[in-house]
């Protein structure tokens, strides 16, 4: 319901016109009254609080809408179709290219710059109104919570506790394929196909045998060494796994009797089931012992050993070796390393043995028990248990991997073994992470101790020990609240979320130092102010400062959630929500408790024991008595913030006030920028799973030996899916030649059913479909490759070769297996995978990518290397644009906003360059930490820029004021992070090694740039500012609030009325 009558009665007397006729020429402004229902629902809120909350809400929603525009506009500019949008974000990697997606990144950059410039110009046009609106909004919130601290804190705690109750509803995602494979990648379709069509896949377990003492070198081709290896082989074949126990443990999930029930051994026989993959009717295995038929009688003396080896070497692959009566399924180079040959080319020695077991892998969700702990996991439990026993027997580990209380029985004999097992990643990487978890705990503890020691004064009344605990509780509520929110809306968690507490702890501690510093300043300047007035002033000056950092961090994370990498997307969602909740808790949890803390301090009560009153009175906040908490420590007579302020003043007096100081600062940071820029242009993208194995791991030993002596890479399969083999016979011949010619494929490893079926491409072929498939069926029934073909008539796939079926219906699916040579870098692996896909599509003139394709489980992890550089740059560009937009809005002085934004952007650019010089490449792990560091860089610089904007005077004085006023708080946040990071320097796992390097660099580069370079640049380019009538030192009575609003004109009458 609206009326046009001007509400002049609400104006103070000093501002009311002599008569209403003086405003008769002004257009009447309509004023609306809320409906009675709405008015009743909001009547309990004070009017100034409703106004403040409305302003803050509108500001945040407007910024969020503008921040989302770059990605939305880029989507429509790329293409209106959904598939094009998927390609725009997933990058060219989805279609087999490792090139940088420059065009789309430039489009996004241009959109961000246009939006930021437009918003900055608008904010600059109305910068007074923007600044005053933000300050008054926070002041209204502060006055409200300062007047009702106990109800607000209690309600806030209960609300966030209720929000945290959603944590049990969370579901976690631990499957790397669902975390690190880009959305829309064709490898996901290939994985789904193989899981549905070939559910029982093969897993290679690799063991390398070396001399018992020392490095490879001595000849291992001796009867004694072979006999020792044969004895171990027999022990391995005797390993028996109780599948019935697995079935019993997992009965609440499903009945796995058919899948895992009974007793299992590698080769089966008797009452046990076989776990090995089959080559025909025999168990698949590659070992030098196969040359001797796994029989000690065939080993003989040294001459017999060498003779048998050379007879095998001379025979054709996939034939019965003449004189040995064994089937040749591999070359000697596949099982012998460091081969020595005589002048005639015969084998005379070998330094290493390579042993490969091929186990069938049937992954199911089961209950896995390890060291007394049971948990659900997606795995093949029979494989895991067999490999655990094998690790013990070969002497790789001293304690049983499943039961650490059980010592291993070493059966290695005369040889020393290393290897790569299916369970190696979980065992070795998991152990390294568990060891580093204690380091993370120490890092958290150091931050907490630093907060407890430095937040308040060295005084029994003003120590703020209890407030430090309250801040930590707020940080915990922010994390649990974000987790609960994710649980309610169904956002899955992933291992990256373990980094969020570190992020929120750093942000919460930073905000707490800022609020406490502002409160302390106002308490010293306004001794007559009431508690609500002090909290209102603290929120007014400190709230806008923490708003800048929190909103920029939150929106940067939330917009970054549009990334194509699911793990990164989930992390950004949780991180953005947690940052927003941390900001809200600063206002509705920390501020009310600060009000209670001021009341306690004014009553001269002890901090830790508020029921008792100090005998010394008064305890002035600016004159601490030299005591910590409740224990007298005379040595602590000088407050740390006073010392820091003096240090900042002296340093600023040199760097800001003197010409040599300015010149030296600019030269030093120009050198840092040059070095960082050079590194940024040289940084490479790379990711390899083996990086996650810690130094000293047996897996690292195996990888080193494999690279030097065997160069064995990933084993993969080439699948045909509903491809008519009869009409594509020439293409199958071309594929066979292709696998023999390519350098990245080990020609000796190719297991090709087509080549075995048709060894001579020039031979006459069947002329009709029925003849062709009937001949293929007759050959396959007695071939070792029978399991490599799946017929259209399901009866033909039966183990019973005498079954009646119709092979004329054709073959639906086939597979050819081979092994890649060892590929050095992650980019090389991605490019090799992409080349194979493209070449096979060209050979068969098939572009869907699903009729014929190569696939291995490792390919899922290689996809990341195709798009990670584009994803990183895109996220940094958008996040940097968000930072610029927020800074232009909340620091509505374009000159200052641009300087602060450039400081943040150059910090991130230098960080990228310096991580290159420190040996870090671009990958998913690095991307996560760089995004976290962008948030930290904002914290270190935005506070300085904000206080500079508020400070009056000439530019050098304003810069020095910013450095001395907010600098100590920034230094506390910086130094506490450095302490935590240094603890991680002894980390053994790749994840925490990168975490240490990146966090260490960002604190040194971005932190000291904010405290050192930024004030110098602002003193030169920031400009002067006259004293404002809205200086926060003035009283905050109603009349003063009106004066803060400036002159009254027909565009601001109602704003003045509302404030009054």
mmCIF file of N, CA, C and O in Angstrom, residues 72 153 189 196 212 223 259 324 334 507 554 583 691 708 713 732 769 789 836 843 923-924 993 1002 1014 1016 1032:
data_model
loop_
_atom_site.group_PDB
_atom_site.id
_atom_site.type_symbol
_atom_site.label_atom_id
_atom_site.label_comp_id
_atom_site.label_asym_id
_atom_site.label_seq_id
_atom_site.Cartn_x
_atom_site.Cartn_y
_atom_site.Cartn_z
ATOM 1 N N UNK A 72 28.414 -17.806 -18.063
ATOM 2 C CA UNK A 72 27.151 -17.922 -18.790
ATOM 3 C C UNK A 72 27.267 -17.366 -20.209
ATOM 4 O O UNK A 72 26.826 -17.981 -21.179
ATOM 5 N N UNK A 153 24.202 -15.109 19.789
ATOM 6 C CA UNK A 153 25.205 -16.170 19.798
ATOM 7 C C UNK A 153 24.560 -17.536 20.002
ATOM 8 O O UNK A 153 24.936 -18.518 19.347
ATOM 9 N N UNK A 189 33.148 -43.457 -21.258
ATOM 10 C CA UNK A 189 32.302 -44.357 -22.052
ATOM 11 C C UNK A 189 33.008 -45.685 -22.303
ATOM 12 O O UNK A 189 32.383 -46.751 -22.274
ATOM 13 N N UNK A 196 30.680 -53.448 -18.560
ATOM 14 C CA UNK A 196 29.458 -54.188 -18.866
ATOM 15 C C UNK A 196 29.702 -55.388 -19.773
ATOM 16 O O UNK A 196 29.073 -56.432 -19.618
ATOM 17 N N UNK A 212 70.803 -60.739 -4.302
ATOM 18 C CA UNK A 212 70.432 -60.609 -2.902
ATOM 19 C C UNK A 212 71.109 -59.405 -2.252
ATOM 20 O O UNK A 212 70.488 -58.667 -1.490
ATOM 21 N N UNK A 223 71.975 -72.134 -12.315
ATOM 22 C CA UNK A 223 71.047 -73.142 -11.782
ATOM 23 C C UNK A 223 70.602 -72.837 -10.353
ATOM 24 O O UNK A 223 69.426 -73.049 -10.015
ATOM 25 N N UNK A 259 30.481 -65.146 -6.661
ATOM 26 C CA UNK A 259 31.632 -64.340 -7.084
ATOM 27 C C UNK A 259 32.906 -64.724 -6.344
ATOM 28 O O UNK A 259 33.978 -64.831 -6.956
ATOM 29 N N UNK A 324 61.694 -78.492 -26.650
ATOM 30 C CA UNK A 324 61.344 -78.166 -25.259
ATOM 31 C C UNK A 324 59.916 -78.588 -24.919
ATOM 32 O O UNK A 324 59.574 -78.731 -23.743
ATOM 33 N N UNK A 334 61.246 -60.063 -22.466
ATOM 34 C CA UNK A 334 60.137 -59.752 -21.565
ATOM 35 C C UNK A 334 60.394 -60.237 -20.143
ATOM 36 O O UNK A 334 59.772 -59.741 -19.205
ATOM 37 N N UNK A 507 41.629 -18.439 7.084
ATOM 38 C CA UNK A 507 40.743 -17.304 6.845
ATOM 39 C C UNK A 507 40.091 -16.828 8.139
ATOM 40 O O UNK A 507 39.997 -15.616 8.396
ATOM 41 N N UNK A 554 35.036 -16.623 -1.670
ATOM 42 C CA UNK A 554 33.871 -17.491 -1.840
ATOM 43 C C UNK A 554 33.412 -17.534 -3.287
ATOM 44 O O UNK A 554 33.182 -18.611 -3.848
ATOM 45 N N UNK A 583 32.318 -16.194 7.054
ATOM 46 C CA UNK A 583 32.011 -14.760 7.121
ATOM 47 C C UNK A 583 30.777 -14.508 7.976
ATOM 48 O O UNK A 583 30.763 -13.609 8.830
ATOM 49 N N UNK A 691 53.991 -40.840 -8.958
ATOM 50 C CA UNK A 691 54.457 -39.778 -8.065
ATOM 51 C C UNK A 691 53.907 -39.943 -6.651
ATOM 52 O O UNK A 691 54.482 -39.444 -5.693
ATOM 53 N N UNK A 708 65.055 -48.740 -16.407
ATOM 54 C CA UNK A 708 66.422 -48.942 -16.896
ATOM 55 C C UNK A 708 66.571 -50.220 -17.707
ATOM 56 O O UNK A 708 67.290 -50.236 -18.724
ATOM 57 N N UNK A 713 55.584 -50.692 -20.051
ATOM 58 C CA UNK A 713 54.571 -49.710 -19.722
ATOM 59 C C UNK A 713 53.236 -50.342 -19.406
ATOM 60 O O UNK A 713 53.154 -51.466 -18.895
ATOM 61 N N UNK A 732 41.394 -55.149 -40.364
ATOM 62 C CA UNK A 732 42.001 -55.935 -39.291
ATOM 63 C C UNK A 732 43.463 -56.261 -39.624
ATOM 64 O O UNK A 732 44.326 -56.253 -38.740
ATOM 65 N N UNK A 769 29.687 -64.731 -45.637
ATOM 66 C CA UNK A 769 29.659 -64.467 -44.203
ATOM 67 C C UNK A 769 29.537 -65.760 -43.416
ATOM 68 O O UNK A 769 30.211 -65.947 -42.404
ATOM 69 N N UNK A 789 36.880 -63.485 -27.875
ATOM 70 C CA UNK A 789 35.770 -63.224 -28.780
ATOM 71 C C UNK A 789 34.454 -63.475 -28.056
ATOM 72 O O UNK A 789 34.307 -64.479 -27.331
ATOM 73 N N UNK A 836 46.570 -43.192 -30.739
ATOM 74 C CA UNK A 836 46.024 -44.526 -31.009
ATOM 75 C C UNK A 836 44.539 -44.447 -31.326
ATOM 76 O O UNK A 836 44.049 -45.107 -32.257
ATOM 77 N N UNK A 843 41.721 -45.938 -39.533
ATOM 78 C CA UNK A 843 41.875 -47.239 -40.194
ATOM 79 C C UNK A 843 40.511 -47.829 -40.537
ATOM 80 O O UNK A 843 40.297 -48.356 -41.639
ATOM 81 N N UNK A 923 49.165 -29.938 -12.614
ATOM 82 C CA UNK A 923 48.287 -31.109 -12.587
ATOM 83 C C UNK A 923 47.140 -30.810 -11.643
ATOM 84 O O UNK A 923 47.016 -29.691 -11.133
ATOM 85 N N UNK A 924 46.289 -31.786 -11.417
ATOM 86 C CA UNK A 924 45.124 -31.551 -10.574
ATOM 87 C C UNK A 924 45.489 -31.130 -9.167
ATOM 88 O O UNK A 924 44.849 -30.249 -8.579
ATOM 89 N N UNK A 993 54.033 -32.747 -0.209
ATOM 90 C CA UNK A 993 55.233 -32.062 -0.698
ATOM 91 C C UNK A 993 54.841 -30.849 -1.545
ATOM 92 O O UNK A 993 55.398 -29.760 -1.393
ATOM 93 N N UNK A 1002 53.563 -18.929 -1.500
ATOM 94 C CA UNK A 1002 52.534 -17.896 -1.475
ATOM 95 C C UNK A 1002 52.662 -17.014 -0.242
ATOM 96 O O UNK A 1002 52.400 -15.801 -0.293
ATOM 97 N N UNK A 1014 53.054 -3.350 -1.879
ATOM 98 C CA UNK A 1014 51.786 -2.669 -2.101
ATOM 99 C C UNK A 1014 51.724 -1.297 -1.435
ATOM 100 O O UNK A 1014 51.297 -0.322 -2.083
ATOM 101 N N UNK A 1016 54.146 0.708 -0.855
ATOM 102 C CA UNK A 1016 55.043 1.597 -1.611
ATOM 103 C C UNK A 1016 54.355 2.050 -2.896
ATOM 104 O O UNK A 1016 54.380 3.243 -3.252
ATOM 105 N N UNK A 1032 35.380 7.391 11.094
ATOM 106 C CA UNK A 1032 34.799 6.474 12.068
ATOM 107 C C UNK A 1032 35.128 6.847 13.494
ATOM 108 O O UNK A 1032 34.574 6.305 14.421
#
